[in-house]
Amino acid sequence: MLSRTSQYALRSVLFIAENSHARRKVGVGEVAKALEIPKYYLAKILRRLAVGKLIRSSKGPGGGYYLNSEDFDHPLIAIIESVDGPDSLKKCALGLNTCSSEHPCPIHFYIGPFRDSLLQSLSEITVGDALEQLKQEHVFIDNLLTGDEKKKSNSDPDERN
Amino acid sequence: MLSRTSQYALRSVLFIAENSHARRKVGVGEVAKALEIPKYYLAKILRRLAVGKLIRSSKGPGGGYYLNSEDFDHPLIAIIESVDGPDSLKKCALGLNTCSSEHPCPIHFYIGPFRDSLLQSLSEITVGDALEQLKQEHVFIDNLLTGDEKKKSNSDPDERN
DNA sequence: CAAAAAAAAGACTTCTCAGTCCTTTAATAA
DNA sequence: TTATTAAAGGACTGAGAAGTCTTTTTTTTG
Ligand code: FES
Ligand code: FES
């Protein structure tokens, strides 16, 4: 549905939003371990997000990634497009050159409404909204893992990630 | 949205349905040229569909691919799952291990309803239904191409595809 | 200023999907 | 029964996504 890269991006932004502010930044290692994302790969994604001004970063001791207040207003679609390129969700599901109701493919009218409302949702929902919803459900983003099984928070210091 | 392989598969099945029956079979080269799909790659996809009993094939002179009457009753989702593996559309959009309302990811409730109805559509609509709809729109499946521009049906015999 | 800490940058590897080509098998028809 | 025809099967290549590692730059702080 979404590329793995944009999955990583979305979860990371939410995690950073949850766990940082301008005076308490989080490092790539921290995010990578909490979300079980390959550290060096994540670093590239975060850089793209930073270039796109969706998150902030600062170097040096005490540095890391964080969100400032405007960043909470970005819609989720902006994160996806920032890492996957624009219109990655707007293409014809059968790969035709144009997707339109004038030149519909056999499944256009089945898929169209679904995709349109998905796109609409992702354009409306901001980072802040998604965070708010997680809060209401009493869920933390790092409790939602992709691995086979949620590991209990053991404290063996496997720094290598 | 859908993998290129399942895009090829769906269009091919519809084309074969449109252009064949037990006494008039179509060859892989014919399908490949009409739909502008790489011939040898298509051959593999058609074999997978044939193994999955979604289309029929026969070797030798006059052989090729065709659909028998039962094959028109297969839902479109069966074609997708046959080439992309089962549940390829049911996974969490953020890549979590389980997708459920009990363990929802931040966008589960935005995506869920739409995906469910898409899945429902693809499970209900049969090959015959889709064909019927194309007929009502006076559209032939090989008029829907993926290339840059629809070429006028020139007759230069470039057999090599 | 010097040392340390962290992101930025870039080279490199690995894996999967898509695409190509060649050989073998099965069916038909002469 | 032999030649021909078409799918089946399998080996190989290429491109792009994902993942890894090392070096460089920037910032802080002692
Ligand atoms: S034309 Fe295929 S999804 Fe719109
Ligand atoms: S849990 Fe992510 S889409 Fe259902």
mmCIF file of C-alpha atoms (C1' of nucleotides) and ligand atoms in Angstrom:
data_model
loop_
_atom_site.group_PDB
_atom_site.id
_atom_site.type_symbol
_atom_site.label_atom_id
_atom_site.label_comp_id
_atom_site.label_asym_id
_atom_site.label_seq_id
_atom_site.Cartn_x
_atom_site.Cartn_y
_atom_site.Cartn_z
ATOM 1 C CA MET A 1 0.000 0.000 0.000
ATOM 2 C CA LEU A 2 2.585 2.490 1.105
ATOM 3 C CA SER A 3 6.272 1.991 0.454
ATOM 4 C CA ARG A 4 8.286 0.800 3.380
ATOM 5 C CA THR A 5 10.177 4.053 3.277
ATOM 6 C CA SER A 6 7.072 6.143 3.817
ATOM 7 C CA GLN A 7 5.917 3.775 6.517
ATOM 8 C CA TYR A 8 9.190 4.417 8.316
ATOM 9 C CA ALA A 9 8.806 8.131 7.716
ATOM 10 C CA LEU A 10 5.320 8.369 9.116
ATOM 11 C CA ARG A 11 6.104 6.384 12.216
ATOM 12 C CA SER A 12 9.298 8.311 12.805
ATOM 13 C CA VAL A 13 7.666 11.712 12.556
ATOM 14 C CA LEU A 14 5.012 10.665 15.019
ATOM 15 C CA PHE A 15 7.614 9.252 17.370
ATOM 16 C CA ILE A 16 9.700 12.378 17.196
ATOM 17 C CA ALA A 17 6.612 14.480 17.741
ATOM 18 C CA GLU A 18 5.761 12.433 20.784
ATOM 19 C CA ASN A 19 9.211 12.439 22.315
ATOM 20 C CA SER A 20 10.852 15.725 21.539
ATOM 21 C CA HIS A 21 10.715 19.442 21.506
ATOM 22 C CA ALA A 22 13.214 22.205 20.802
ATOM 23 C CA ARG A 23 15.066 21.554 24.087
ATOM 24 C CA ARG A 24 14.807 17.794 24.169
ATOM 25 C CA LYS A 25 15.834 16.372 20.847
ATOM 26 C CA VAL A 26 16.003 12.725 19.852
ATOM 27 C CA GLY A 27 18.812 11.073 17.943
ATOM 28 C CA VAL A 28 18.549 8.743 15.011
ATOM 29 C CA GLY A 29 19.748 5.842 17.131
ATOM 30 C CA GLU A 30 17.007 6.435 19.637
ATOM 31 C CA VAL A 31 14.314 6.471 16.976
ATOM 32 C CA ALA A 32 15.765 3.484 15.197
ATOM 33 C CA LYS A 33 15.824 1.374 18.332
ATOM 34 C CA ALA A 34 12.379 2.390 19.520
ATOM 35 C CA LEU A 35 10.746 1.724 16.167
ATOM 36 C CA GLU A 36 12.969 -1.141 15.045
ATOM 37 C CA ILE A 37 14.066 0.579 11.892
ATOM 38 C CA PRO A 38 17.564 0.094 10.435
ATOM 39 C CA LYS A 39 19.544 2.968 11.855
ATOM 40 C CA TYR A 40 21.543 4.093 8.842
ATOM 41 C CA TYR A 41 18.635 3.750 6.523
ATOM 42 C CA LEU A 42 16.499 5.787 8.856
ATOM 43 C CA ALA A 43 19.159 8.482 8.884
ATOM 44 C CA LYS A 44 18.653 8.993 5.172
ATOM 45 C CA ILE A 45 14.918 9.212 5.525
ATOM 46 C CA LEU A 46 15.152 11.743 8.332
ATOM 47 C CA ARG A 47 17.491 13.837 6.264
ATOM 48 C CA ARG A 48 14.986 13.919 3.430
ATOM 49 C CA LEU A 49 12.293 14.942 5.867
ATOM 50 C CA ALA A 50 14.534 17.643 7.292
ATOM 51 C CA VAL A 51 15.325 18.982 3.837
ATOM 52 C CA GLY A 52 11.600 19.069 3.178
ATOM 53 C CA LYS A 53 11.141 21.086 6.385
ATOM 54 C CA LEU A 54 8.840 18.489 7.849
ATOM 55 C CA ILE A 55 11.106 17.934 10.813
ATOM 56 C CA ARG A 56 14.042 19.919 12.255
ATOM 57 C CA SER A 57 17.526 18.769 12.969
ATOM 58 C CA SER A 58 20.620 20.119 14.645
ATOM 59 C CA LYS A 59 24.126 18.777 14.811
ATOM 60 C CA GLY A 60 26.535 18.483 17.663
ATOM 61 C CA PRO A 61 26.178 17.467 21.293
ATOM 62 C CA GLY A 62 22.611 17.676 22.458
ATOM 63 C CA GLY A 63 21.588 17.712 18.840
ATOM 64 C CA GLY A 64 19.083 15.486 17.091
ATOM 65 C CA TYR A 65 15.666 15.725 15.561
ATOM 66 C CA TYR A 66 12.626 17.548 16.803
ATOM 67 C CA LEU A 67 9.458 19.269 15.659
ATOM 68 C CA ASN A 68 8.655 22.882 16.130
ATOM 69 C CA SER A 69 5.093 24.057 16.506
ATOM 70 C CA GLU A 70 4.409 24.646 12.794
ATOM 71 C CA ASP A 71 5.493 21.115 11.997
ATOM 72 C CA PHE A 72 2.474 19.714 13.781
ATOM 73 C CA ASP A 73 0.258 21.243 11.123
ATOM 74 C CA HIS A 74 1.672 19.351 8.178
ATOM 75 C CA PRO A 75 -0.737 16.815 6.680
ATOM 76 C CA LEU A 76 0.371 13.196 6.637
ATOM 77 C CA ILE A 77 0.393 13.190 2.844
ATOM 78 C CA ALA A 78 3.249 15.683 2.919
ATOM 79 C CA ILE A 79 5.424 13.136 4.696
ATOM 80 C CA ILE A 80 4.628 10.449 2.155
ATOM 81 C CA GLU A 81 5.265 12.710 -0.792
ATOM 82 C CA SER A 82 8.441 13.994 0.745
ATOM 83 C CA VAL A 83 10.031 10.559 0.729
ATOM 84 C CA ASP A 84 8.218 8.791 -2.111
ATOM 85 C CA GLY A 85 7.836 11.669 -4.509
ATOM 86 C CA PRO A 86 4.644 13.483 -5.405
ATOM 87 C CA ASP A 87 1.585 11.766 -6.833
ATOM 88 C CA SER A 88 2.813 8.343 -5.815
ATOM 89 C CA LEU A 89 -0.744 7.533 -4.758
ATOM 90 C CA LYS A 90 -2.542 9.098 -7.675
ATOM 91 C CA LYS A 91 -1.529 6.748 -10.438
ATOM 92 C CA CYS A 92 -3.890 4.355 -12.180
ATOM 93 C CA ALA A 93 -4.084 1.075 -10.297
ATOM 94 C CA LEU A 94 -3.639 -0.822 -13.547
ATOM 95 C CA GLY A 95 -0.721 1.277 -14.653
ATOM 96 C CA LEU A 96 -2.470 3.061 -17.503
ATOM 97 C CA ASN A 97 -0.974 6.277 -18.735
ATOM 98 C CA THR A 98 -3.814 8.419 -17.493
ATOM 99 C CA CYS A 99 -6.259 7.819 -14.690
ATOM 100 C CA SER A 100 -9.521 9.647 -15.262
ATOM 101 C CA SER A 101 -13.207 8.943 -15.439
ATOM 102 C CA GLU A 102 -13.031 9.767 -19.135
ATOM 103 C CA HIS A 103 -10.539 6.969 -19.728
ATOM 104 C CA PRO A 104 -11.268 4.546 -16.923
ATOM 105 C CA CYS A 105 -9.587 1.200 -16.607
ATOM 106 C CA PRO A 106 -11.703 -1.842 -15.690
ATOM 107 C CA ILE A 107 -11.300 -1.258 -12.006
ATOM 108 C CA HIS A 108 -11.197 2.532 -11.981
ATOM 109 C CA PHE A 109 -14.688 2.911 -10.575
ATOM 110 C CA TYR A 110 -14.059 0.325 -7.907
ATOM 111 C CA ILE A 111 -10.769 1.761 -6.819
ATOM 112 C CA GLY A 112 -11.367 5.425 -7.484
ATOM 113 C CA PRO A 113 -13.642 6.267 -4.556
ATOM 114 C CA PHE A 114 -11.415 4.352 -2.199
ATOM 115 C CA ARG A 115 -8.305 6.130 -3.325
ATOM 116 C CA ASP A 116 -9.941 9.533 -3.417
ATOM 117 C CA SER A 117 -11.136 9.341 0.136
ATOM 118 C CA LEU A 118 -7.842 7.942 1.289
ATOM 119 C CA LEU A 119 -6.076 10.838 -0.357
ATOM 120 C CA GLN A 120 -8.549 13.239 1.174
ATOM 121 C CA SER A 121 -7.964 11.816 4.631
ATOM 122 C CA LEU A 122 -4.222 11.932 4.311
ATOM 123 C CA SER A 123 -4.447 15.524 3.142
ATOM 124 C CA GLU A 124 -6.704 16.596 5.988
ATOM 125 C CA ILE A 125 -5.155 14.784 8.912
ATOM 126 C CA THR A 126 -2.180 16.606 10.330
ATOM 127 C CA VAL A 127 0.613 15.243 12.448
ATOM 128 C CA GLY A 128 -1.039 16.909 15.416
ATOM 129 C CA ASP A 129 -4.362 15.236 14.656
ATOM 130 C CA ALA A 130 -2.844 11.786 14.403
ATOM 131 C CA LEU A 131 -0.970 12.367 17.635
ATOM 132 C CA GLU A 132 -4.125 13.488 19.364
ATOM 133 C CA GLN A 133 -5.888 10.355 18.268
ATOM 134 C CA LEU A 134 -3.090 8.144 19.523
ATOM 135 C CA LYS A 135 -3.308 9.925 22.848
ATOM 136 C CA GLN A 136 -7.030 9.285 23.088
ATOM 137 C CA GLU A 137 -6.407 5.624 22.462
ATOM 138 C CA HIS A 138 -3.643 5.657 25.058
ATOM 139 C CA VAL A 139 -1.239 4.316 22.487
ATOM 140 C CA PHE A 140 2.385 5.249 22.044
ATOM 141 C CA ILE A 141 3.819 5.042 18.601
ATOM 142 C CA ASP A 142 6.731 2.903 19.721
ATOM 143 C CA ASN A 143 4.300 0.321 21.049
ATOM 144 C CA LEU A 144 3.333 -0.391 17.485
ATOM 145 C CA LEU A 145 6.060 -2.507 16.040
ATOM 146 C CA THR A 146 6.598 -4.264 12.786
ATOM 147 C CA GLY A 147 8.548 -7.226 14.129
ATOM 148 C CA ASP A 148 7.183 -10.691 14.662
ATOM 149 C CA GLU A 149 6.408 -10.186 18.290
ATOM 150 C CA LYS A 150 6.449 -7.286 20.676
ATOM 151 C CA LYS A 151 9.464 -7.765 22.882
ATOM 152 C CA LYS A 152 9.125 -6.884 26.521
ATOM 153 C CA SER A 153 11.212 -3.813 27.213
ATOM 154 C CA ASN A 154 14.331 -5.667 28.222
ATOM 155 C CA SER A 155 17.315 -3.581 29.059
ATOM 156 C CA ASP A 156 20.177 -5.498 27.556
ATOM 157 C CA PRO A 157 22.265 -2.771 26.052
ATOM 158 C CA ASP A 158 22.570 -3.894 22.437
ATOM 159 C CA GLU A 159 23.802 -0.574 21.258
ATOM 160 C CA ARG A 160 24.340 -1.897 17.762
ATOM 161 C CA ASN A 161 21.250 -1.274 15.727
ATOM 162 C CA MET B 1 -1.348 0.569 -5.617
ATOM 163 C CA LEU B 2 -1.237 -2.809 -7.330
ATOM 164 C CA SER B 3 2.006 -4.445 -8.361
ATOM 165 C CA ARG B 4 2.817 -4.242 -12.029
ATOM 166 C CA THR B 5 2.553 -8.003 -12.180
ATOM 167 C CA SER B 6 -1.045 -8.023 -11.028
ATOM 168 C CA GLN B 7 -1.821 -5.133 -13.334
ATOM 169 C CA TYR B 8 -0.554 -7.257 -16.211
ATOM 170 C CA ALA B 9 -2.495 -10.235 -14.914
ATOM 171 C CA LEU B 10 -5.804 -8.418 -14.670
ATOM 172 C CA ARG B 11 -5.562 -6.865 -18.086
ATOM 173 C CA SER B 12 -4.461 -10.136 -19.640
ATOM 174 C CA VAL B 13 -7.301 -12.143 -18.177
ATOM 175 C CA LEU B 14 -9.789 -9.600 -19.424
ATOM 176 C CA PHE B 15 -8.190 -9.576 -22.851
ATOM 177 C CA ILE B 16 -8.187 -13.345 -23.079
ATOM 178 C CA ALA B 17 -11.784 -13.410 -21.921
ATOM 179 C CA GLU B 18 -12.694 -10.927 -24.611
ATOM 180 C CA ASN B 19 -10.820 -12.617 -27.420
ATOM 181 C CA SER B 20 -10.930 -16.353 -26.903
ATOM 182 C CA HIS B 21 -12.946 -19.434 -26.219
ATOM 183 C CA ALA B 22 -12.213 -23.150 -26.198
ATOM 184 C CA ARG B 23 -12.010 -23.283 -29.999
ATOM 185 C CA ARG B 24 -10.276 -19.984 -30.573
ATOM 186 C CA LYS B 25 -7.321 -19.633 -28.259
ATOM 187 C CA VAL B 26 -4.906 -16.752 -28.054
ATOM 188 C CA GLY B 27 -1.142 -17.048 -27.783
ATOM 189 C CA VAL B 28 1.132 -15.235 -25.420
ATOM 190 C CA GLY B 29 2.579 -13.211 -28.290
ATOM 191 C CA GLU B 30 -0.850 -12.015 -29.279
ATOM 192 C CA VAL B 31 -1.680 -10.866 -25.779
ATOM 193 C CA ALA B 32 1.716 -9.294 -25.306
ATOM 194 C CA LYS B 33 1.459 -7.260 -28.457
ATOM 195 C CA ALA B 34 -2.112 -6.134 -27.891
ATOM 196 C CA LEU B 35 -1.480 -5.046 -24.326
ATOM 197 C CA GLU B 36 2.129 -3.926 -24.729
ATOM 198 C CA ILE B 37 3.434 -6.271 -22.084
ATOM 199 C CA PRO B 38 6.898 -7.859 -22.347
ATOM 200 C CA LYS B 39 6.236 -11.198 -23.948
ATOM 201 C CA TYR B 40 8.446 -13.508 -21.915
ATOM 202 C CA TYR B 41 7.497 -11.898 -18.678
ATOM 203 C CA LEU B 42 3.847 -12.245 -19.539
ATOM 204 C CA ALA B 43 4.405 -15.922 -20.257
ATOM 205 C CA LYS B 44 5.400 -16.444 -16.658
ATOM 206 C CA ILE B 45 2.390 -14.595 -15.347
ATOM 207 C CA LEU B 46 0.021 -16.582 -17.546
ATOM 208 C CA ARG B 47 1.578 -19.788 -16.354
ATOM 209 C CA ARG B 48 0.938 -18.791 -12.754
ATOM 210 C CA LEU B 49 -2.661 -17.998 -13.638
ATOM 211 C CA ALA B 50 -3.022 -21.315 -15.423
ATOM 212 C CA VAL B 51 -1.619 -23.220 -12.460
ATOM 213 C CA GLY B 52 -4.114 -21.357 -10.290
ATOM 214 C CA LYS B 53 -6.905 -22.521 -12.639
ATOM 215 C CA LEU B 54 -7.903 -18.957 -13.388
ATOM 216 C CA ILE B 55 -7.232 -19.415 -17.074
ATOM 217 C CA ARG B 56 -6.728 -22.489 -19.262
ATOM 218 C CA SER B 57 -3.877 -23.308 -21.554
ATOM 219 C CA SER B 58 -3.038 -25.929 -24.120
ATOM 220 C CA LYS B 59 0.195 -26.654 -25.909
ATOM 221 C CA GLY B 60 0.896 -27.412 -29.509
ATOM 222 C CA PRO B 61 -0.460 -26.093 -32.793
ATOM 223 C CA GLY B 62 -3.670 -24.186 -32.320
ATOM 224 C CA GLY B 63 -2.876 -24.016 -28.649
ATOM 225 C CA GLY B 64 -2.842 -20.982 -26.431
ATOM 226 C CA TYR B 65 -4.810 -19.531 -23.582
ATOM 227 C CA TYR B 66 -8.535 -19.308 -23.112
ATOM 228 C CA LEU B 67 -11.239 -19.188 -20.492
ATOM 229 C CA ASN B 68 -13.924 -21.755 -20.005
ATOM 230 C CA SER B 69 -17.296 -20.806 -18.661
ATOM 231 C CA GLU B 70 -16.486 -21.293 -14.983
ATOM 232 C CA ASP B 71 -13.526 -18.992 -15.276
ATOM 233 C CA PHE B 72 -15.793 -16.013 -15.819
ATOM 234 C CA ASP B 73 -17.058 -16.395 -12.282
ATOM 235 C CA HIS B 74 -13.747 -15.837 -10.539
ATOM 236 C CA PRO B 75 -13.558 -12.579 -8.595
ATOM 237 C CA LEU B 76 -10.877 -10.132 -9.592
ATOM 238 C CA ILE B 77 -9.195 -10.514 -6.206
ATOM 239 C CA ALA B 78 -8.412 -14.121 -7.092
ATOM 240 C CA ILE B 79 -6.275 -12.942 -9.985
ATOM 241 C CA ILE B 80 -4.380 -10.504 -7.810
ATOM 242 C CA GLU B 81 -3.791 -13.043 -5.089
ATOM 243 C CA SER B 82 -2.776 -15.673 -7.584
ATOM 244 C CA VAL B 83 0.176 -13.621 -8.798
ATOM 245 C CA ASP B 84 0.986 -11.439 -5.777
ATOM 246 C CA GLY B 85 0.306 -13.943 -3.058
ATOM 247 C CA PRO B 86 -2.610 -13.950 -0.659
ATOM 248 C CA ASP B 87 -3.425 -11.040 1.607
ATOM 249 C CA SER B 88 -1.230 -8.679 -0.345
ATOM 250 C CA LEU B 89 -3.883 -6.005 0.091
ATOM 251 C CA LYS B 90 -4.786 -6.804 3.661
ATOM 252 C CA LYS B 91 -1.592 -5.765 5.332
ATOM 253 C CA CYS B 92 -1.278 -2.755 7.603
ATOM 254 C CA ALA B 93 -0.527 0.358 5.577
ATOM 255 C CA LEU B 94 2.223 1.222 8.037
ATOM 256 C CA GLY B 95 3.698 -2.256 7.941
ATOM 257 C CA LEU B 96 2.747 -3.293 11.461
ATOM 258 C CA ASN B 97 2.691 -6.986 12.229
ATOM 259 C CA THR B 98 -1.045 -7.111 12.676
ATOM 260 C CA CYS B 99 -3.738 -4.917 11.235
ATOM 261 C CA SER B 100 -6.797 -4.865 13.415
ATOM 262 C CA SER B 101 -9.061 -2.431 15.183
ATOM 263 C CA GLU B 102 -7.714 -3.811 18.450
ATOM 264 C CA HIS B 103 -4.181 -2.830 17.513
ATOM 265 C CA PRO B 104 -4.671 0.040 15.100
ATOM 266 C CA CYS B 105 -1.860 2.072 13.654
ATOM 267 C CA PRO B 106 -2.212 5.863 13.463
ATOM 268 C CA ILE B 107 -3.884 5.714 10.094
ATOM 269 C CA HIS B 108 -5.785 2.471 10.469
ATOM 270 C CA PHE B 109 -9.134 4.162 10.934
ATOM 271 C CA TYR B 110 -8.562 6.462 8.016
ATOM 272 C CA ILE B 111 -7.518 3.706 5.704
ATOM 273 C CA GLY B 112 -9.487 0.768 7.021
ATOM 274 C CA PRO B 113 -12.998 1.510 5.793
ATOM 275 C CA PHE B 114 -11.835 2.356 2.297
ATOM 276 C CA ARG B 115 -9.627 -0.640 2.027
ATOM 277 C CA ASP B 116 -12.393 -2.881 3.282
ATOM 278 C CA SER B 117 -14.773 -1.660 0.642
ATOM 279 C CA LEU B 118 -12.139 -1.969 -2.030
ATOM 280 C CA LEU B 119 -11.470 -5.518 -0.940
ATOM 281 C CA GLN B 120 -15.194 -6.165 -0.891
ATOM 282 C CA SER B 121 -15.540 -4.851 -4.433
ATOM 283 C CA LEU B 122 -12.663 -6.885 -5.735
ATOM 284 C CA SER B 123 -14.126 -9.958 -4.074
ATOM 285 C CA GLU B 124 -17.588 -9.415 -5.511
ATOM 286 C CA ILE B 125 -16.796 -8.348 -9.037
ATOM 287 C CA THR B 126 -16.140 -11.312 -11.295
ATOM 288 C CA VAL B 127 -14.284 -11.400 -14.565
ATOM 289 C CA GLY B 128 -17.654 -11.636 -16.269
ATOM 290 C CA ASP B 129 -18.922 -8.556 -14.437
ATOM 291 C CA ALA B 130 -15.909 -6.479 -15.395
ATOM 292 C CA LEU B 131 -16.230 -7.616 -18.971
ATOM 293 C CA GLU B 132 -19.886 -6.702 -18.986
ATOM 294 C CA GLN B 133 -19.074 -3.254 -17.732
ATOM 295 C CA LEU B 134 -16.428 -2.725 -20.394
ATOM 296 C CA LYS B 135 -18.977 -3.775 -22.989
ATOM 297 C CA GLN B 136 -21.488 -1.247 -21.736
ATOM 298 C CA GLU B 137 -18.862 1.449 -22.017
ATOM 299 C CA HIS B 138 -17.985 0.215 -25.510
ATOM 300 C CA VAL B 139 -14.408 -0.217 -24.412
ATOM 301 C CA PHE B 140 -12.034 -2.979 -25.435
ATOM 302 C CA ILE B 141 -9.351 -3.898 -22.992
ATOM 303 C CA ASP B 142 -6.606 -3.512 -25.568
ATOM 304 C CA ASN B 143 -7.646 0.084 -26.140
ATOM 305 C CA LEU B 144 -6.385 0.834 -22.657
ATOM 306 C CA LEU B 145 -2.661 1.002 -22.903
ATOM 307 C CA THR B 146 0.098 1.876 -20.551
ATOM 308 C CA GLY B 147 2.443 3.445 -23.082
ATOM 309 C CA ASP B 148 2.900 7.144 -23.597
ATOM 310 C CA GLU B 149 0.386 7.458 -26.365
ATOM 311 C CA LYS B 150 -2.124 5.170 -28.014
ATOM 312 C CA LYS B 151 -0.675 4.214 -31.362
ATOM 313 C CA LYS B 152 -3.045 4.044 -34.272
ATOM 314 C CA SER B 153 -3.517 0.411 -35.263
ATOM 315 C CA ASN B 154 -0.798 0.338 -37.880
ATOM 316 C CA SER B 155 -0.151 -2.968 -39.543
ATOM 317 C CA ASP B 156 3.626 -3.090 -39.827
ATOM 318 C CA PRO B 157 4.405 -6.657 -38.937
ATOM 319 C CA ASP B 158 6.883 -6.229 -36.120
ATOM 320 C CA GLU B 159 6.558 -9.801 -35.004
ATOM 321 C CA ARG B 160 9.278 -9.357 -32.429
ATOM 322 C CA ASN B 161 7.777 -8.344 -29.158
ATOM 323 C "C1'" DC C 1 41.231 26.026 21.378
ATOM 324 C "C1'" DA C 2 40.591 20.937 21.666
ATOM 325 C "C1'" DA C 3 37.741 17.056 22.263
ATOM 326 C "C1'" DA C 4 33.489 14.924 21.845
ATOM 327 C "C1'" DA C 5 28.919 14.334 20.010
ATOM 328 C "C1'" DA C 6 25.740 14.281 16.662
ATOM 329 C "C1'" DA C 7 23.918 14.829 11.878
ATOM 330 C "C1'" DA C 8 25.374 15.036 6.840
ATOM 331 C "C1'" DA C 9 27.381 12.990 3.065
ATOM 332 C "C1'" DG C 10 28.603 9.489 0.113
ATOM 333 C "C1'" DA C 11 30.262 4.864 -1.287
ATOM 334 C "C1'" DC C 12 29.023 0.400 -1.196
ATOM 335 C "C1'" DT C 13 26.232 -4.020 -0.722
ATOM 336 C "C1'" DT C 14 22.016 -6.813 -0.829
ATOM 337 C "C1'" DC C 15 17.496 -8.096 -2.127
ATOM 338 C "C1'" DT C 16 13.370 -8.120 -4.767
ATOM 339 C "C1'" DC C 17 10.781 -7.236 -8.858
ATOM 340 C "C1'" DA C 18 10.787 -6.948 -13.630
ATOM 341 C "C1'" DG C 19 12.491 -8.370 -17.887
ATOM 342 C "C1'" DT C 20 15.198 -11.466 -21.329
ATOM 343 C "C1'" DC C 21 16.679 -15.547 -23.499
ATOM 344 C "C1'" DC C 22 17.286 -20.385 -24.384
ATOM 345 C "C1'" DT C 23 15.969 -25.247 -23.955
ATOM 346 C "C1'" DT C 24 12.454 -28.780 -23.120
ATOM 347 C "C1'" DT C 25 7.911 -30.771 -23.282
ATOM 348 C "C1'" DA C 26 3.489 -31.648 -25.143
ATOM 349 C "C1'" DA C 27 0.086 -31.509 -28.731
ATOM 350 C "C1'" DT C 28 -1.269 -31.223 -33.491
ATOM 351 C "C1'" DA C 29 -1.288 -32.240 -38.306
ATOM 352 C "C1'" DA C 30 0.859 -33.812 -42.491
ATOM 353 C "C1'" DT D 1 5.927 -41.029 -37.257
ATOM 354 C "C1'" DT D 2 7.992 -36.852 -38.094
ATOM 355 C "C1'" DA D 3 7.893 -31.864 -38.369
ATOM 356 C "C1'" DT D 4 5.828 -28.018 -36.516
ATOM 357 C "C1'" DT D 5 3.766 -25.236 -33.158
ATOM 358 C "C1'" DA D 6 2.973 -23.321 -28.837
ATOM 359 C "C1'" DA D 7 3.368 -23.454 -23.823
ATOM 360 C "C1'" DA D 8 6.455 -24.866 -19.828
ATOM 361 C "C1'" DG D 9 10.567 -24.517 -17.535
ATOM 362 C "C1'" DG D 10 14.760 -22.627 -16.041
ATOM 363 C "C1'" DA D 11 18.977 -19.663 -16.147
ATOM 364 C "C1'" DC D 12 20.363 -15.272 -16.452
ATOM 365 C "C1'" DT D 13 20.466 -9.875 -16.405
ATOM 366 C "C1'" DG D 14 19.112 -5.117 -14.961
ATOM 367 C "C1'" DA D 15 16.998 -1.537 -12.214
ATOM 368 C "C1'" DG D 16 15.482 0.275 -8.169
ATOM 369 C "C1'" DA D 17 14.466 -0.079 -3.234
ATOM 370 C "C1'" DA D 18 16.343 -1.179 1.037
ATOM 371 C "C1'" DG D 19 20.112 -1.596 4.075
ATOM 372 C "C1'" DT D 20 25.214 -0.972 5.723
ATOM 373 C "C1'" DC D 21 29.404 1.302 6.595
ATOM 374 C "C1'" DT D 22 32.939 4.951 6.752
ATOM 375 C "C1'" DT D 23 34.315 9.654 6.487
ATOM 376 C "C1'" DT D 24 33.267 14.615 6.873
ATOM 377 C "C1'" DT D 25 31.065 18.615 8.750
ATOM 378 C "C1'" DT D 26 28.915 21.169 12.293
ATOM 379 C "C1'" DT D 27 27.999 22.247 17.016
ATOM 380 C "C1'" DT D 28 28.684 22.195 21.900
ATOM 381 C "C1'" DT D 29 31.279 22.271 26.014
ATOM 382 C "C1'" DG D 30 35.229 21.859 29.021
HETATM 383 S S1 FES E 1 -7.854 4.573 -14.833
HETATM 384 FE FE1 FES E 1 -7.135 2.902 -13.636
HETATM 385 S S2 FES E 1 -7.550 3.570 -11.623
HETATM 386 FE FE2 FES E 1 -8.227 5.251 -12.821
HETATM 387 S S1 FES E 2 -3.128 -1.329 11.721
HETATM 388 FE FE1 FES E 2 -2.260 -0.112 10.157
HETATM 389 S S2 FES E 2 -3.794 -0.141 8.646
HETATM 390 FE FE2 FES E 2 -4.631 -1.404 10.185
#
